[in-house]
Tab-separated table of C-alpha atoms in Angstrom:
chain	number	residue	atom	x	y	z
A	1	MET	CA	-4.925	-126.835	-60.160
A	2	GLU	CA	-6.155	-126.296	-63.761
A	3	THR	CA	-9.035	-124.218	-62.440
A	4	LEU	CA	-6.627	-121.714	-60.806
A	5	LEU	CA	-4.100	-121.611	-63.571
A	6	LEU	CA	-6.064	-119.758	-66.199
A	7	PRO	CA	-7.105	-116.881	-63.936
A	8	ALA	CA	-3.535	-116.702	-62.592
A	9	TYR	CA	-2.363	-116.631	-66.331
A	10	LEU	CA	-4.782	-113.889	-67.141
A	11	ILE	CA	-3.613	-111.802	-64.191
A	12	VAL	CA	-0.073	-112.201	-65.343
A	13	VAL	CA	-1.037	-111.198	-68.876
A	14	LEU	CA	-2.903	-108.151	-67.565
A	15	ALA	CA	-0.111	-107.007	-65.350
A	16	VAL	CA	2.631	-107.572	-67.986
A	17	GLY	CA	0.290	-106.139	-70.636
A	18	VAL	CA	0.112	-102.767	-68.794
A	19	LYS	CA	3.874	-102.521	-68.318
A	20	VAL	CA	4.546	-103.573	-71.989
A	21	PHE	CA	2.177	-101.073	-73.219
A	22	ASP	CA	3.859	-98.236	-71.490
A	23	ALA	CA	7.387	-99.413	-72.269
A	24	VAL	CA	6.748	-100.064	-75.974
A	25	LEU	CA	5.298	-96.706	-76.608
A	26	LYS	CA	8.040	-94.923	-74.768
A	27	TRP	CA	10.708	-96.877	-76.716
A	28	ILE	CA	9.111	-96.147	-80.097
A	29	GLY	CA	9.250	-92.389	-79.142
A	30	THR	CA	12.880	-92.872	-78.144
A	31	VAL	CA	13.882	-94.766	-81.270
A	32	ASP	CA	12.215	-92.188	-83.469
A	33	TYR	CA	14.920	-89.673	-82.480
A	34	VAL	CA	17.508	-91.700	-84.224
A	35	VAL	CA	15.405	-93.043	-87.268
A	36	PRO	CA	15.579	-91.055	-90.540
A	37	PRO	CA	12.026	-89.536	-90.886
A	38	ARG	CA	11.760	-90.743	-94.454
A	39	TRP	CA	10.421	-94.055	-93.184
A	40	ARG	CA	7.026	-92.265	-93.011
A	41	GLU	CA	7.107	-92.189	-96.906
A	42	ARG	CA	6.857	-95.896	-97.057
A	43	ARG	CA	3.226	-96.202	-96.330
A	44	PRO	CA	3.674	-98.286	-93.301
A	45	HIS	CA	-0.065	-98.416	-92.428
A	46	LEU	CA	-0.750	-99.974	-95.705
A	47	TYR	CA	1.559	-102.810	-94.903
A	48	GLY	CA	-0.375	-103.288	-91.633
A	49	VAL	CA	-3.662	-103.677	-93.694
A	50	VAL	CA	-1.946	-106.161	-95.996
A	51	ALA	CA	-0.840	-108.187	-92.999
A	52	ILE	CA	-4.346	-108.278	-91.776
A	53	VAL	CA	-5.723	-109.461	-95.138
A	54	THR	CA	-2.871	-112.081	-95.476
A	55	VAL	CA	-3.674	-113.434	-92.069
A	56	VAL	CA	-7.493	-113.721	-92.707
A	57	VAL	CA	-6.859	-115.692	-95.819
A	58	LEU	CA	-4.276	-118.108	-94.379
A	59	GLU	CA	-5.974	-118.642	-91.134
A	60	SER	CA	-9.213	-119.355	-92.948
A	61	ILE	CA	-7.502	-122.071	-94.917
A	62	VAL	CA	-6.224	-123.587	-91.688
A	63	LEU	CA	-9.681	-123.726	-90.185
A	64	VAL	CA	-11.055	-125.214	-93.400
A	65	ALA	CA	-8.326	-127.782	-93.381
A	66	PHE	CA	-8.305	-128.656	-89.703
A	67	GLY	CA	-11.747	-127.480	-88.498
A	68	GLY	CA	-13.401	-130.925	-88.302
A	69	SER	CA	-13.885	-130.426	-84.464
A	70	ALA	CA	-13.457	-127.785	-81.937
A	71	VAL	CA	-10.313	-129.551	-80.538
A	72	SER	CA	-8.709	-130.057	-83.893
A	73	ALA	CA	-9.419	-126.444	-84.799
A	74	ALA	CA	-8.031	-125.240	-81.550
A	75	ILE	CA	-4.825	-127.214	-81.898
A	76	ALA	CA	-4.505	-125.975	-85.515
A	77	LEU	CA	-4.908	-122.298	-84.425
A	78	THR	CA	-2.428	-122.770	-81.643
A	79	VAL	CA	0.145	-124.198	-83.952
A	80	PHE	CA	-0.508	-121.922	-87.009
A	81	VAL	CA	-1.619	-118.620	-85.893
A	82	GLY	CA	1.672	-117.525	-84.297
A	83	PRO	CA	3.793	-118.350	-87.476
A	84	ILE	CA	1.248	-116.929	-89.925
A	85	GLU	CA	0.672	-113.549	-88.086
A	86	GLU	CA	4.399	-113.038	-87.301
A	87	LEU	CA	5.381	-113.759	-90.968
A	88	SER	CA	2.699	-111.329	-92.208
A	89	LYS	CA	3.851	-108.656	-89.925
A	90	LEU	CA	7.471	-108.989	-91.040
A	91	LEU	CA	6.803	-108.679	-94.857
A	92	PRO	CA	7.658	-104.931	-94.844
A	93	PHE	CA	11.174	-105.609	-93.616
A	94	TRP	CA	11.898	-107.443	-96.708
A	95	ALA	CA	9.574	-105.518	-99.104
A	96	VAL	CA	10.566	-101.894	-98.240
A	97	ARG	CA	13.711	-100.295	-99.660
A	98	GLY	CA	16.110	-98.472	-97.393
A	99	THR	CA	18.467	-98.803	-94.490
A	100	GLN	CA	18.001	-101.518	-92.115
A	101	LEU	CA	16.677	-98.992	-89.567
A	102	VAL	CA	14.248	-97.469	-92.033
A	103	ARG	CA	12.897	-100.915	-92.683
A	104	TRP	CA	12.812	-101.707	-89.038
A	105	ARG	CA	10.620	-98.585	-88.308
A	106	VAL	CA	8.236	-99.341	-91.128
A	107	THR	CA	7.717	-102.760	-89.926
A	108	ILE	CA	7.164	-101.667	-86.324
A	109	SER	CA	4.610	-99.219	-87.614
A	110	ALA	CA	2.902	-101.849	-89.749
A	111	ALA	CA	2.835	-104.227	-86.615
A	112	MET	CA	1.108	-101.548	-84.642
A	113	THR	CA	-1.457	-100.966	-87.477
A	114	PHE	CA	-2.083	-104.750	-87.475
A	115	ALA	CA	-2.516	-104.802	-83.788
A	116	VAL	CA	-4.997	-102.016	-83.612
A	117	ILE	CA	-7.117	-103.389	-86.422
A	118	GLU	CA	-7.179	-106.777	-84.793
A	119	ALA	CA	-7.936	-105.316	-81.296
A	120	VAL	CA	-10.933	-103.207	-82.717
A	121	LEU	CA	-12.255	-106.358	-84.457
A	122	TYR	CA	-12.034	-108.628	-81.427
A	123	GLY	CA	-13.245	-105.861	-79.353
A	124	ILE	CA	-16.486	-105.335	-81.287
A	125	VAL	CA	-17.214	-109.081	-81.143
A	126	LEU	CA	-16.442	-109.256	-77.328
A	127	ILE	CA	-18.594	-106.225	-76.749
A	128	ILE	CA	-21.535	-107.650	-78.774
A	129	THR	CA	-21.288	-110.839	-76.835
A	130	GLY	CA	-21.124	-108.956	-73.525
A	131	ASN	CA	-17.528	-109.608	-72.622
A	132	ILE	CA	-16.568	-106.143	-71.678
A	133	LEU	CA	-13.570	-107.369	-69.622
A	134	GLY	CA	-12.267	-109.338	-72.598
A	135	ALA	CA	-12.593	-106.181	-74.794
A	136	LEU	CA	-10.530	-104.148	-72.264
A	137	LEU	CA	-7.855	-106.818	-72.082
A	138	ARG	CA	-7.548	-106.744	-75.912
A	139	ILE	CA	-6.845	-102.949	-75.692
A	140	ILE	CA	-4.318	-103.488	-72.818
A	141	VAL	CA	-2.291	-106.267	-74.759
A	142	VAL	CA	-2.289	-104.380	-78.140
A	143	THR	CA	1.379	-103.776	-78.018
A	144	PHE	CA	2.212	-107.462	-77.610
A	145	HIS	CA	2.068	-107.610	-81.424
A	146	VAL	CA	4.613	-104.863	-81.651
A	147	LEU	CA	6.834	-106.407	-79.112
A	148	TRP	CA	6.787	-109.911	-80.893
A	149	THR	CA	7.760	-108.181	-84.136
A	150	THR	CA	10.514	-106.259	-82.405
A	151	ILE	CA	11.902	-109.353	-80.941
A	152	ALA	CA	11.982	-110.993	-84.331
A	153	LEU	CA	13.572	-107.848	-85.817
A	154	GLU	CA	16.447	-107.803	-83.179
A	155	ASP	CA	17.665	-111.103	-84.605
A	156	ALA	CA	16.965	-110.040	-88.218
A	157	LEU	CA	19.201	-106.906	-87.569
A	158	LYS	CA	21.882	-109.369	-86.316
A	159	GLY	CA	21.667	-111.473	-89.509
A	160	ARG	CA	19.574	-114.243	-87.811
A	161	ALA	CA	16.116	-113.460	-89.284
A	162	PHE	CA	14.851	-116.981	-89.277
A	163	VAL	CA	15.855	-117.526	-85.678
A	164	GLY	CA	13.958	-114.269	-84.737
A	165	TYR	CA	10.920	-115.302	-86.686
A	166	LEU	CA	10.870	-118.716	-84.928
A	167	LYS	CA	11.286	-116.995	-81.528
A	168	SER	CA	8.403	-114.539	-82.133
A	169	SER	CA	6.229	-117.235	-83.508
A	170	LEU	CA	6.794	-119.478	-80.472
A	171	LEU	CA	5.990	-116.715	-77.964
A	172	HIS	CA	2.951	-115.699	-79.884
A	173	SER	CA	1.701	-119.314	-79.888
A	174	LEU	CA	2.438	-119.890	-76.159
A	175	TYR	CA	0.604	-116.745	-75.402
A	176	ASP	CA	-2.462	-117.844	-77.405
A	177	ALA	CA	-2.514	-121.584	-76.302
A	178	PRO	CA	-3.944	-121.327	-72.648
A	179	VAL	CA	-7.153	-119.529	-73.519
A	180	ILE	CA	-7.694	-121.395	-76.629
A	181	MET	CA	-7.218	-124.857	-75.079
A	182	VAL	CA	-9.318	-124.096	-72.100
A	183	LEU	CA	-12.232	-122.673	-74.103
A	184	VAL	CA	-12.550	-125.903	-76.112
A	185	GLY	CA	-12.195	-128.207	-73.133
A	186	VAL	CA	-8.890	-129.806	-73.848
A	187	SER	CA	-7.735	-132.023	-71.003
A	188	ALA	CA	-5.651	-130.728	-68.111
A	189	THR	CA	-2.721	-132.913	-69.170
A	190	ILE	CA	-2.208	-130.508	-72.020
A	191	THR	CA	-3.711	-127.257	-70.707
A	192	VAL	CA	-1.603	-127.220	-67.437
A	193	PRO	CA	1.894	-127.362	-69.025
A	194	LEU	CA	0.780	-125.088	-71.860
A	195	THR	CA	-0.608	-122.435	-69.382
A	196	LEU	CA	2.696	-122.619	-67.338
A	197	ALA	CA	4.659	-122.242	-70.539
A	198	GLY	CA	2.444	-119.301	-71.532
A	199	ILE	CA	3.112	-117.606	-68.164
A	200	LEU	CA	6.864	-117.989	-68.764
A	201	ALA	CA	6.666	-116.744	-72.335
A	202	VAL	CA	4.903	-113.568	-71.123
A	203	ILE	CA	7.329	-112.881	-68.542
A	204	TYR	CA	10.229	-113.507	-71.093
A	205	MET	CA	8.431	-111.057	-73.353
A	206	TYR	CA	8.496	-108.302	-70.783
A	207	ARG	CA	12.108	-108.902	-69.961
A	208	ARG	CA	13.022	-108.510	-73.689
A	209	VAL	CA	11.436	-105.093	-74.239
A	210	ASP	CA	14.589	-103.002	-73.458
A	211	GLY	CA	16.981	-105.411	-75.267
A	212	ALA	CA	14.955	-105.807	-78.444
A	213	PHE	CA	14.253	-101.933	-78.747
A	214	GLY	CA	17.534	-100.991	-77.353
A	215	TYR	CA	19.475	-102.814	-80.123
A	216	ALA	CA	17.667	-100.804	-82.873
A	217	TYR	CA	18.313	-97.686	-80.966
A	218	SER	CA	22.015	-98.539	-80.753
A	219	ILE	CA	22.216	-98.912	-84.441
A	220	GLY	CA	20.558	-95.525	-84.927
A	221	ARG	CA	22.940	-93.828	-82.613
A	222	ARG	CA	25.943	-95.409	-84.363
A	223	GLU	CA	24.493	-94.179	-87.695
A	224	ILE	CA	24.257	-90.734	-86.477
A	225	GLU	CA	27.675	-90.790	-85.097
A	226	GLU	CA	29.035	-92.087	-88.221
A	227	ARG	CA	27.202	-89.303	-90.237
A	228	ARG	CA	28.707	-86.776	-87.866
A	229	ARG	CA	32.361	-88.008	-88.261
A	230	LYS	CA	31.846	-88.097	-92.067
A	231	THR	CA	30.640	-84.453	-91.971
A	232	GLU	CA	33.607	-83.284	-89.969
A	233	ARG	CA	35.983	-85.115	-92.262
A	234	GLU	CA	34.448	-83.295	-95.288
A	235	GLU	CA	34.574	-80.023	-93.640
A	236	CYS	CA	38.284	-80.578	-92.745
A	237	LEU	CA	39.032	-81.404	-96.416
A	238	THR	CA	37.161	-78.469	-97.810
A	239	SER	CA	38.738	-75.955	-95.248
A	240	SER	CA	42.341	-77.150	-95.687
A	241	PRO	CA	44.654	-75.030	-97.910
């Protein structure tokens, strides 16, 4: 069973990755219609670079602390990579000044920058080692990073930031776990349930695209409507005798 599960998992990731790639890019374009353009002044791409540097430092510490064997390193990466990377990508939401929606958009842009840099770095390594299919897969799933961040931010916008962070971290870890565990030869007792959980996590991610982005969009529409009503009230006051 375990020999079939990993290929099945990769097929699911590929299929969902294509759909998520398309959906995420469309939603970003849609939400941009309701986000004040001043978010671009907050240097979002710089935060993406900061996130990459933070991740490299923290994950290096994890490998030094738990890298005594391939198995211990794999388990440590599975446990810590999700929480480390999701926290690093969320930093702009707390560091940037502005409305919730402006901070949301800066964070999403930073997550995209992070994802592209990571994909390029992994892609170079995979191409050098002759794994062209792996490099192509990295490109296809590049928007997974944006989606995890968006899922976390949906809860943050609802006042449940820690819940959102835990959710995105868990989804990220479950996505990483099957391939990491199989590559280092962890027993089927562990890899089989983790692969099944990974498949469920990836499917759940796809089902959350519209809800996660749609919530931010609804906030933007509401803010536009509130500004319109405020303008109308002010015009009524200035035009009244």
